[in-house]
Structure formats: structure tokens, C-alpha cells
Short mmCIF file of N, CA, C and O and ligand atoms in Angstrom, two decimals:
data_model
loop_
_atom_site.label_atom_id
_atom_site.label_comp_id
_atom_site.label_asym_id
_atom_site.label_seq_id
_atom_site.Cartn_x
_atom_site.Cartn_y
_atom_site.Cartn_z
N MET Y 214 219.57 75.75 213.87
CA MET Y 214 218.77 76.92 213.95
C MET Y 214 217.68 76.60 215.00
O MET Y 214 216.98 75.56 215.00
N ALA Y 215 217.49 77.60 215.82
CA ALA Y 215 216.51 77.44 216.93
C ALA Y 215 215.04 77.44 216.51
O ALA Y 215 214.73 78.04 215.51
N LEU Y 216 214.36 76.65 217.25
CA LEU Y 216 212.87 76.57 216.98
C LEU Y 216 212.22 77.87 217.34
O LEU Y 216 212.29 78.40 218.47
N SER Y 217 211.60 78.49 216.28
CA SER Y 217 210.98 79.81 216.54
C SER Y 217 209.80 79.75 217.57
O SER Y 217 208.99 78.83 217.46
N GLY Y 218 209.79 80.63 218.51
CA GLY Y 218 208.71 80.66 219.42
C GLY Y 218 208.76 79.76 220.58
O GLY Y 218 207.85 79.73 221.49
N VAL Y 219 209.85 78.87 220.62
CA VAL Y 219 210.02 78.02 221.79
C VAL Y 219 211.00 78.54 222.80
O VAL Y 219 212.13 78.81 222.47
N LYS Y 220 210.59 78.67 224.01
CA LYS Y 220 211.40 79.17 225.08
C LYS Y 220 211.50 77.93 226.05
O LYS Y 220 210.58 77.34 226.39
N CYS Y 221 212.72 77.58 226.36
CA CYS Y 221 212.99 76.42 227.17
C CYS Y 221 214.05 76.81 228.28
O CYS Y 221 215.11 77.42 227.92
N LEU Y 222 213.77 76.38 229.47
CA LEU Y 222 214.66 76.62 230.58
C LEU Y 222 215.48 75.46 231.02
O LEU Y 222 216.19 75.51 232.02
N VAL Y 223 215.37 74.34 230.27
CA VAL Y 223 215.99 73.12 230.68
C VAL Y 223 217.44 73.13 230.15
O VAL Y 223 217.80 72.60 229.10
N SER Y 224 218.37 73.77 230.89
CA SER Y 224 219.67 74.16 230.37
C SER Y 224 220.63 72.94 230.28
O SER Y 224 221.67 72.96 229.60
N ASN Y 225 220.21 71.79 230.78
CA ASN Y 225 221.15 70.59 230.61
C ASN Y 225 220.64 69.67 229.51
O ASN Y 225 221.08 68.45 229.38
N CYS Y 226 219.72 70.21 228.70
CA CYS Y 226 219.29 69.40 227.48
C CYS Y 226 220.30 69.49 226.40
O CYS Y 226 220.93 70.66 226.12
N ASN Y 227 220.62 68.42 225.70
CA ASN Y 227 221.48 68.48 224.52
C ASN Y 227 221.12 69.58 223.45
O ASN Y 227 221.97 70.01 222.77
N TYR Y 228 219.85 69.87 223.39
CA TYR Y 228 219.36 70.85 222.38
C TYR Y 228 219.22 72.17 222.81
O TYR Y 228 218.82 73.08 222.07
N TRP Y 229 219.50 72.41 224.12
CA TRP Y 229 219.32 73.80 224.64
C TRP Y 229 220.51 74.71 224.18
O TRP Y 229 221.56 74.25 224.03
N GLU Y 230 220.10 75.95 223.89
CA GLU Y 230 221.09 76.98 223.54
C GLU Y 230 220.93 78.22 224.38
O GLU Y 230 219.88 78.50 224.85
N GLN Y 231 221.98 78.93 224.39
CA GLN Y 231 222.00 80.24 225.15
C GLN Y 231 220.82 81.07 224.68
O GLN Y 231 220.37 81.08 223.47
N GLY Y 232 220.20 81.75 225.58
CA GLY Y 232 219.03 82.58 225.30
C GLY Y 232 217.67 81.81 225.45
O GLY Y 232 216.67 82.17 225.06
N ASN Y 233 217.82 80.65 226.18
CA ASN Y 233 216.69 79.73 226.41
C ASN Y 233 216.11 79.28 225.13
O ASN Y 233 214.81 79.29 224.94
N GLN Y 234 216.77 78.88 224.08
CA GLN Y 234 216.32 78.50 222.82
C GLN Y 234 216.50 76.99 222.65
O GLN Y 234 217.38 76.46 223.25
N CYS Y 235 215.69 76.43 221.79
CA CYS Y 235 215.76 75.01 221.58
C CYS Y 235 216.21 74.67 220.12
O CYS Y 235 215.69 75.34 219.09
N ASP Y 236 217.27 73.95 220.03
CA ASP Y 236 217.89 73.79 218.71
C ASP Y 236 217.49 72.39 218.04
O ASP Y 236 218.13 72.02 217.08
N ALA Y 237 216.50 71.71 218.62
CA ALA Y 237 216.00 70.52 217.92
C ALA Y 237 215.26 70.85 216.68
O ALA Y 237 214.77 71.95 216.53
N SER Y 238 215.14 69.89 215.74
CA SER Y 238 214.36 70.16 214.52
C SER Y 238 212.82 70.22 214.84
O SER Y 238 212.06 70.85 214.02
N ALA Y 239 212.42 69.56 215.85
CA ALA Y 239 211.01 69.54 216.27
C ALA Y 239 211.03 68.98 217.72
O ALA Y 239 212.05 68.30 218.09
N ILE Y 240 209.90 69.34 218.37
CA ILE Y 240 209.83 68.70 219.72
C ILE Y 240 208.47 68.01 219.86
O ILE Y 240 207.43 68.29 219.19
N GLU Y 241 208.45 67.08 220.86
CA GLU Y 241 207.21 66.38 221.20
C GLU Y 241 206.92 66.60 222.64
O GLU Y 241 207.75 66.41 223.53
N VAL Y 242 205.72 67.01 222.88
CA VAL Y 242 205.26 67.37 224.28
C VAL Y 242 204.22 66.40 224.64
O VAL Y 242 203.12 66.37 223.94
N ASN Y 243 204.23 65.70 225.79
CA ASN Y 243 203.29 64.75 226.23
C ASN Y 243 202.65 65.19 227.53
O ASN Y 243 203.25 65.98 228.27
N VAL Y 244 201.63 64.37 227.96
CA VAL Y 244 201.03 64.63 229.27
C VAL Y 244 201.75 63.68 230.20
O VAL Y 244 201.87 62.46 229.87
N ASP Y 245 202.12 64.18 231.36
CA ASP Y 245 202.74 63.31 232.41
C ASP Y 245 201.72 62.24 232.77
O ASP Y 245 200.54 62.44 232.98
N GLY Y 246 202.27 61.00 232.87
CA GLY Y 246 201.43 59.87 233.18
C GLY Y 246 200.65 59.30 232.02
O GLY Y 246 199.83 58.37 232.24
N GLY Y 247 200.68 59.90 230.92
CA GLY Y 247 200.01 59.37 229.66
C GLY Y 247 198.59 60.05 229.50
O GLY Y 247 198.36 61.11 230.25
N GLY Y 248 197.88 59.64 228.62
CA GLY Y 248 196.61 60.30 228.24
C GLY Y 248 196.76 61.46 227.34
O GLY Y 248 197.87 61.71 226.85
N ARG Y 249 195.68 62.04 227.10
CA ARG Y 249 195.64 63.15 226.04
C ARG Y 249 195.27 64.51 226.64
O ARG Y 249 195.27 65.49 225.88
N GLU Y 250 194.96 64.58 227.91
CA GLU Y 250 194.61 65.87 228.48
C GLU Y 250 195.28 66.24 229.73
O GLU Y 250 195.46 65.40 230.61
N ALA Y 251 195.78 67.50 229.89
CA ALA Y 251 196.42 67.96 231.04
C ALA Y 251 195.52 69.06 231.61
O ALA Y 251 194.79 69.68 230.92
N ILE Y 252 195.57 69.27 232.96
CA ILE Y 252 194.87 70.21 233.68
C ILE Y 252 195.69 71.50 233.80
O ILE Y 252 195.28 72.63 233.76
N LYS Y 253 197.01 71.20 234.14
CA LYS Y 253 197.92 72.29 234.54
C LYS Y 253 199.21 72.24 233.62
O LYS Y 253 199.51 71.07 233.23
N SER Y 254 199.87 73.27 233.43
CA SER Y 254 200.97 73.22 232.59
C SER Y 254 202.12 72.26 233.11
O SER Y 254 202.91 71.70 232.28
N ASP Y 255 202.12 72.21 234.45
CA ASP Y 255 203.18 71.29 235.03
C ASP Y 255 202.97 69.84 234.83
O ASP Y 255 203.69 69.02 235.24
N GLN Y 256 201.84 69.59 234.19
CA GLN Y 256 201.50 68.13 233.90
C GLN Y 256 201.99 67.78 232.41
O GLN Y 256 201.62 66.69 231.96
N THR Y 257 202.65 68.73 231.82
CA THR Y 257 203.11 68.43 230.50
C THR Y 257 204.66 68.41 230.49
O THR Y 257 205.33 68.87 231.42
N ASN Y 258 205.24 67.74 229.52
CA ASN Y 258 206.75 67.64 229.57
C ASN Y 258 207.24 67.37 228.06
O ASN Y 258 206.55 66.87 227.25
N CYS Y 259 208.44 67.77 227.87
CA CYS Y 259 209.01 67.62 226.55
C CYS Y 259 209.68 66.26 226.38
O CYS Y 259 210.69 65.93 227.20
N ARG Y 260 209.24 65.43 225.53
CA ARG Y 260 209.75 64.09 225.39
C ARG Y 260 211.01 64.09 224.47
O ARG Y 260 211.70 63.07 224.35
N THR Y 261 211.35 65.32 223.86
CA THR Y 261 212.53 65.30 222.99
C THR Y 261 213.83 65.45 223.85
O THR Y 261 214.85 65.40 223.39
N PHE Y 262 213.57 65.92 225.15
CA PHE Y 262 214.69 66.15 226.03
C PHE Y 262 215.67 64.98 225.89
O PHE Y 262 215.40 63.85 225.89
N LYS Y 263 216.96 65.47 225.86
CA LYS Y 263 218.10 64.43 225.87
C LYS Y 263 219.22 65.10 226.68
O LYS Y 263 219.64 66.13 226.50
N PRO Y 264 219.75 64.29 227.72
CA PRO Y 264 220.67 64.88 228.61
C PRO Y 264 221.93 65.28 227.79
O PRO Y 264 222.36 64.62 226.89
N ALA Y 265 222.43 66.40 228.13
CA ALA Y 265 223.68 66.96 227.46
C ALA Y 265 224.82 65.99 227.81
O ALA Y 265 224.82 65.47 228.98
N LYS Y 266 225.83 65.88 227.01
CA LYS Y 266 226.96 64.98 227.32
C LYS Y 266 228.02 65.69 228.11
O LYS Y 266 228.07 66.81 228.08
S1 LIG C 162 214.27 69.38 223.35
FE1 LIG C 162 212.73 70.09 224.89
S2 LIG C 162 213.99 70.06 226.78
FE2 LIG C 162 215.44 70.15 225.15
S3 LIG C 162 215.89 72.28 224.71
FE3 LIG C 162 214.23 71.65 223.32
S4 LIG C 162 212.35 72.21 224.36
FE4 LIG C 162 213.98 72.16 225.87
#
């Protein structure tokens, strides 16, 4: 079952589903390069990503 409210465009992720939905049970989003604060959205990333087989 897709995570409600999550839109993802990473179509080669193992958890990605048609309609830009995420089928993981939960996701973890971190700041690029570590730390706890991002300035822009492109400094964040999904750590739950797993390459599709
Ligand atoms: S785990 Fe992350 S990258 Fe993969 S589909 Fe879900 S939100 Fe997208």
C-alpha cells in the first residue's frame, strides 16, 4: 500500500509505483552531506531508496 501524501519521481527505486507513489512502509529523509538543517529542497534526499532489480 502506497504511503499517503508522498509523491516520488525516482522511477528506478525498488519501492516506486505507477502514479509516482512510494510503496515503502516508511521513508527516511536526510540532509545531503550530513547535519540537521537544509537550506534548499535539493539538499535533501531519501535514504530509503533502493535500486530496482
Ligand atoms: S523509497 Fe524514497 S526514492 Fe524510493 S519510491 Fe519511496 S520516496 Fe521514492
